[in-house]
Amino acid sequence: MDLSNLNAPEPNKKKAKRIGRGQGSGRGGHTVGKGHNGQRSRSGFKEKFWFEGGQMPLQRRIPKWGFNNIFRTEYVAVNTGTIQLFIEHDKLGETITLDDLRDAGLAGKGDLVKLLGDGEIEAAIDIEVHNASKSAQEKVEDAGGSITFVEN
């Protein structure tokens, strides 16, 4: 069997009902199945999927909430526990650059990386990040490592 001898299943072979072809056609005389007058009966009528028939639409009924700071700096969070796991599985070494984090899949290209202190770290690492929490700095320094901060 190949693409040249495929057949459509039976229901798909049903002919479309031709509307607007006279009174004797079953559907198609006079109003053509669209009822009498009104916006929906006109040619070219298209309804937006969010239209609610003149009722106040949902996006206008719900109150505005929150604030979006356009100057916010977004960081990708990398935890010390995650770094330790990657070191144990030989996906990261003792010296970790931003490129190493990207290659390991912990950050993407152009992402700003922040080291957070969730989890324990035993390895003495030298790591490059854009920012770090106080707890992460303490844990890395207690393990005998150091953090180098890179400019954004």
PDB file of C-alpha atoms in Angstrom:
ATOM      1  CA  MET A   1       0.000   0.000   0.000  1.00  0.00           C
ATOM      2  CA  ASP A   2       1.292   3.449  -0.877  1.00  0.00           C
ATOM      3  CA  LEU A   3       0.012   6.986  -1.311  1.00  0.00           C
ATOM      4  CA  SER A   4      -1.239   6.351  -4.848  1.00  0.00           C
ATOM      5  CA  ASN A   5      -3.982   3.924  -3.813  1.00  0.00           C
ATOM      6  CA  LEU A   6      -5.398   5.553  -0.672  1.00  0.00           C
ATOM      7  CA  ASN A   7      -9.166   6.071  -0.529  1.00  0.00           C
ATOM      8  CA  ALA A   8     -11.113   8.439   1.704  1.00  0.00           C
ATOM      9  CA  PRO A   9     -13.409   6.751   4.238  1.00  0.00           C
ATOM     10  CA  GLU A  10     -17.121   6.624   3.336  1.00  0.00           C
ATOM     11  CA  PRO A  11     -18.394   9.627   5.380  1.00  0.00           C
ATOM     12  CA  ASN A  12     -15.912  11.919   3.653  1.00  0.00           C
ATOM     13  CA  LYS A  13     -17.414  11.130   0.236  1.00  0.00           C
ATOM     14  CA  LYS A  14     -20.740  12.771   1.132  1.00  0.00           C
ATOM     15  CA  LYS A  15     -21.580  15.666  -1.181  1.00  0.00           C
ATOM     16  CA  ALA A  16     -21.915  19.105   0.391  1.00  0.00           C
ATOM     17  CA  LYS A  17     -25.456  20.474   0.490  1.00  0.00           C
ATOM     18  CA  ARG A  18     -25.677  23.254  -2.077  1.00  0.00           C
ATOM     19  CA  ILE A  19     -27.559  26.155  -0.588  1.00  0.00           C
ATOM     20  CA  GLY A  20     -29.084  29.089  -2.410  1.00  0.00           C
ATOM     21  CA  ARG A  21     -30.226  27.009  -5.401  1.00  0.00           C
ATOM     22  CA  GLY A  22     -33.985  27.453  -5.325  1.00  0.00           C
ATOM     23  CA  GLN A  23     -37.040  26.421  -3.292  1.00  0.00           C
ATOM     24  CA  GLY A  24     -37.048  22.775  -4.344  1.00  0.00           C
ATOM     25  CA  SER A  25     -33.467  22.018  -3.325  1.00  0.00           C
ATOM     26  CA  GLY A  26     -34.241  21.130   0.302  1.00  0.00           C
ATOM     27  CA  ARG A  27     -32.272  23.989   1.807  1.00  0.00           C
ATOM     28  CA  GLY A  28     -31.663  26.956  -0.282  1.00  0.00           C
ATOM     29  CA  GLY A  29     -34.769  28.816  -1.057  1.00  0.00           C
ATOM     30  CA  HIS A  30     -35.441  32.208   0.465  1.00  0.00           C
ATOM     31  CA  THR A  31     -33.303  32.481   3.662  1.00  0.00           C
ATOM     32  CA  VAL A  32     -30.801  29.713   2.833  1.00  0.00           C
ATOM     33  CA  GLY A  33     -30.712  28.364   6.395  1.00  0.00           C
ATOM     34  CA  LYS A  34     -29.692  31.697   7.911  1.00  0.00           C
ATOM     35  CA  GLY A  35     -32.984  32.783   9.434  1.00  0.00           C
ATOM     36  CA  HIS A  36     -34.605  36.173   8.921  1.00  0.00           C
ATOM     37  CA  ASN A  37     -32.528  39.351   8.817  1.00  0.00           C
ATOM     38  CA  GLY A  38     -29.933  40.309  11.440  1.00  0.00           C
ATOM     39  CA  GLN A  39     -26.169  40.639  11.322  1.00  0.00           C
ATOM     40  CA  ARG A  40     -25.556  36.907  11.050  1.00  0.00           C
ATOM     41  CA  SER A  41     -27.683  36.556   7.925  1.00  0.00           C
ATOM     42  CA  ARG A  42     -25.664  39.050   5.877  1.00  0.00           C
ATOM     43  CA  SER A  43     -23.057  38.032   3.346  1.00  0.00           C
ATOM     44  CA  GLY A  44     -19.471  38.306   4.502  1.00  0.00           C
ATOM     45  CA  PHE A  45     -20.409  38.056   8.198  1.00  0.00           C
ATOM     46  CA  LYS A  46     -17.547  36.830  10.356  1.00  0.00           C
ATOM     47  CA  GLU A  47     -17.793  36.657  14.130  1.00  0.00           C
ATOM     48  CA  LYS A  48     -14.753  37.124  16.324  1.00  0.00           C
ATOM     49  CA  PHE A  49     -14.318  34.134  18.612  1.00  0.00           C
ATOM     50  CA  TRP A  50     -14.376  36.399  21.688  1.00  0.00           C
ATOM     51  CA  PHE A  51     -17.620  38.140  20.677  1.00  0.00           C
ATOM     52  CA  GLU A  52     -20.345  37.639  23.287  1.00  0.00           C
ATOM     53  CA  GLY A  53     -23.369  39.062  21.492  1.00  0.00           C
ATOM     54  CA  GLY A  54     -23.056  42.591  22.842  1.00  0.00           C
ATOM     55  CA  GLN A  55     -22.554  41.495  26.452  1.00  0.00           C
ATOM     56  CA  MET A  56     -19.542  43.163  28.113  1.00  0.00           C
ATOM     57  CA  PRO A  57     -16.667  40.947  26.951  1.00  0.00           C
ATOM     58  CA  LEU A  58     -14.599  38.914  29.394  1.00  0.00           C
ATOM     59  CA  GLN A  59     -11.395  40.881  28.795  1.00  0.00           C
ATOM     60  CA  ARG A  60     -13.223  44.067  29.816  1.00  0.00           C
ATOM     61  CA  ARG A  61     -15.116  42.552  32.779  1.00  0.00           C
ATOM     62  CA  ILE A  62     -11.968  41.337  34.544  1.00  0.00           C
ATOM     63  CA  PRO A  63     -10.128  44.053  36.488  1.00  0.00           C
ATOM     64  CA  LYS A  64      -6.656  45.191  35.543  1.00  0.00           C
ATOM     65  CA  TRP A  65      -4.067  43.807  37.934  1.00  0.00           C
ATOM     66  CA  GLY A  66      -0.337  44.092  38.508  1.00  0.00           C
ATOM     67  CA  PHE A  67       2.504  46.048  37.025  1.00  0.00           C
ATOM     68  CA  ASN A  68       5.088  45.150  34.403  1.00  0.00           C
ATOM     69  CA  ASN A  69       8.467  46.706  35.019  1.00  0.00           C
ATOM     70  CA  ILE A  70      10.053  47.233  31.591  1.00  0.00           C
ATOM     71  CA  PHE A  71      13.491  47.693  33.175  1.00  0.00           C
ATOM     72  CA  ARG A  72      13.449  44.350  35.042  1.00  0.00           C
ATOM     73  CA  THR A  73      16.574  42.187  34.785  1.00  0.00           C
ATOM     74  CA  GLU A  74      15.637  38.529  34.275  1.00  0.00           C
ATOM     75  CA  TYR A  75      18.093  35.867  35.435  1.00  0.00           C
ATOM     76  CA  VAL A  76      18.178  32.114  34.884  1.00  0.00           C
ATOM     77  CA  ALA A  77      18.416  30.485  38.324  1.00  0.00           C
ATOM     78  CA  VAL A  78      21.065  27.811  38.852  1.00  0.00           C
ATOM     79  CA  ASN A  79      21.212  26.189  42.294  1.00  0.00           C
ATOM     80  CA  THR A  80      24.351  24.992  44.091  1.00  0.00           C
ATOM     81  CA  GLY A  81      22.751  21.559  44.499  1.00  0.00           C
ATOM     82  CA  THR A  82      22.277  21.322  40.726  1.00  0.00           C
ATOM     83  CA  ILE A  83      25.928  22.252  40.146  1.00  0.00           C
ATOM     84  CA  GLN A  84      26.970  19.480  42.580  1.00  0.00           C
ATOM     85  CA  LEU A  85      24.819  16.916  40.736  1.00  0.00           C
ATOM     86  CA  PHE A  86      26.313  17.894  37.377  1.00  0.00           C
ATOM     87  CA  ILE A  87      29.839  17.635  38.812  1.00  0.00           C
ATOM     88  CA  GLU A  88      29.074  14.152  40.208  1.00  0.00           C
ATOM     89  CA  HIS A  89      27.842  13.044  36.767  1.00  0.00           C
ATOM     90  CA  ASP A  90      30.931  14.533  35.043  1.00  0.00           C
ATOM     91  CA  LYS A  91      28.909  17.089  33.070  1.00  0.00           C
ATOM     92  CA  LEU A  92      30.769  19.980  34.711  1.00  0.00           C
ATOM     93  CA  GLY A  93      34.345  20.335  35.932  1.00  0.00           C
ATOM     94  CA  GLU A  94      35.915  22.211  38.855  1.00  0.00           C
ATOM     95  CA  THR A  95      36.255  25.413  36.788  1.00  0.00           C
ATOM     96  CA  ILE A  96      32.869  26.455  35.384  1.00  0.00           C
ATOM     97  CA  THR A  97      32.424  29.213  32.792  1.00  0.00           C
ATOM     98  CA  LEU A  98      29.187  30.547  31.294  1.00  0.00           C
ATOM     99  CA  ASP A  99      29.877  28.472  28.172  1.00  0.00           C
ATOM    100  CA  ASP A 100      30.105  25.322  30.334  1.00  0.00           C
ATOM    101  CA  LEU A 101      26.701  26.119  31.857  1.00  0.00           C
ATOM    102  CA  ARG A 102      25.222  26.622  28.368  1.00  0.00           C
ATOM    103  CA  ASP A 103      26.744  23.371  27.090  1.00  0.00           C
ATOM    104  CA  ALA A 104      25.336  21.501  30.102  1.00  0.00           C
ATOM    105  CA  GLY A 105      21.867  22.926  29.324  1.00  0.00           C
ATOM    106  CA  LEU A 106      21.570  24.969  32.523  1.00  0.00           C
ATOM    107  CA  ALA A 107      21.412  28.290  30.636  1.00  0.00           C
ATOM    108  CA  GLY A 108      20.657  29.430  27.127  1.00  0.00           C
ATOM    109  CA  LYS A 109      22.536  31.691  24.746  1.00  0.00           C
ATOM    110  CA  GLY A 110      22.340  35.280  25.966  1.00  0.00           C
ATOM    111  CA  ASP A 111      20.828  34.324  29.343  1.00  0.00           C
ATOM    112  CA  LEU A 112      21.984  36.062  32.510  1.00  0.00           C
ATOM    113  CA  VAL A 113      22.814  33.478  35.183  1.00  0.00           C
ATOM    114  CA  LYS A 114      22.248  33.851  38.921  1.00  0.00           C
ATOM    115  CA  LEU A 115      23.649  31.289  41.351  1.00  0.00           C
ATOM    116  CA  LEU A 116      21.227  30.429  44.167  1.00  0.00           C
ATOM    117  CA  GLY A 117      21.955  28.567  47.403  1.00  0.00           C
ATOM    118  CA  ASP A 118      19.432  25.707  47.293  1.00  0.00           C
ATOM    119  CA  GLY A 119      21.201  22.403  47.978  1.00  0.00           C
ATOM    120  CA  GLU A 120      24.654  21.545  49.257  1.00  0.00           C
ATOM    121  CA  ILE A 121      27.953  21.721  47.394  1.00  0.00           C
ATOM    122  CA  GLU A 122      31.099  19.830  48.436  1.00  0.00           C
ATOM    123  CA  ALA A 123      33.313  20.471  45.406  1.00  0.00           C
ATOM    124  CA  ALA A 124      35.706  23.426  45.451  1.00  0.00           C
ATOM    125  CA  ILE A 125      34.596  25.170  42.264  1.00  0.00           C
ATOM    126  CA  ASP A 126      35.578  28.359  40.475  1.00  0.00           C
ATOM    127  CA  ILE A 127      32.420  29.570  38.741  1.00  0.00           C
ATOM    128  CA  GLU A 128      31.562  32.477  36.436  1.00  0.00           C
ATOM    129  CA  VAL A 129      28.068  33.967  36.882  1.00  0.00           C
ATOM    130  CA  HIS A 130      26.351  37.317  36.469  1.00  0.00           C
ATOM    131  CA  ASN A 131      24.948  37.387  40.007  1.00  0.00           C
ATOM    132  CA  ALA A 132      24.708  35.212  43.130  1.00  0.00           C
ATOM    133  CA  SER A 133      22.720  35.139  46.349  1.00  0.00           C
ATOM    134  CA  LYS A 134      24.464  35.560  49.710  1.00  0.00           C
ATOM    135  CA  SER A 135      23.730  31.960  50.706  1.00  0.00           C
ATOM    136  CA  ALA A 136      25.225  30.668  47.437  1.00  0.00           C
ATOM    137  CA  GLN A 137      28.372  32.783  47.959  1.00  0.00           C
ATOM    138  CA  GLU A 138      28.769  31.428  51.497  1.00  0.00           C
ATOM    139  CA  LYS A 139      28.305  27.798  50.401  1.00  0.00           C
ATOM    140  CA  VAL A 140      30.805  28.061  47.532  1.00  0.00           C
ATOM    141  CA  GLU A 141      33.401  29.837  49.692  1.00  0.00           C
ATOM    142  CA  ASP A 142      32.900  27.360  52.590  1.00  0.00           C
ATOM    143  CA  ALA A 143      33.598  24.516  50.133  1.00  0.00           C
ATOM    144  CA  GLY A 144      36.868  26.242  49.134  1.00  0.00           C
ATOM    145  CA  GLY A 145      35.713  27.682  45.829  1.00  0.00           C
ATOM    146  CA  SER A 146      35.277  31.157  44.401  1.00  0.00           C
ATOM    147  CA  ILE A 147      32.745  33.118  42.335  1.00  0.00           C
ATOM    148  CA  THR A 148      33.709  35.454  39.492  1.00  0.00           C
ATOM    149  CA  PHE A 149      31.104  38.002  38.500  1.00  0.00           C
ATOM    150  CA  VAL A 150      30.763  38.778  34.787  1.00  0.00           C
ATOM    151  CA  GLU A 151      29.374  42.102  33.530  1.00  0.00           C
ATOM    152  CA  ASN A 152      25.964  41.883  31.830  1.00  0.00           C
TER     153      ASN A 152
END
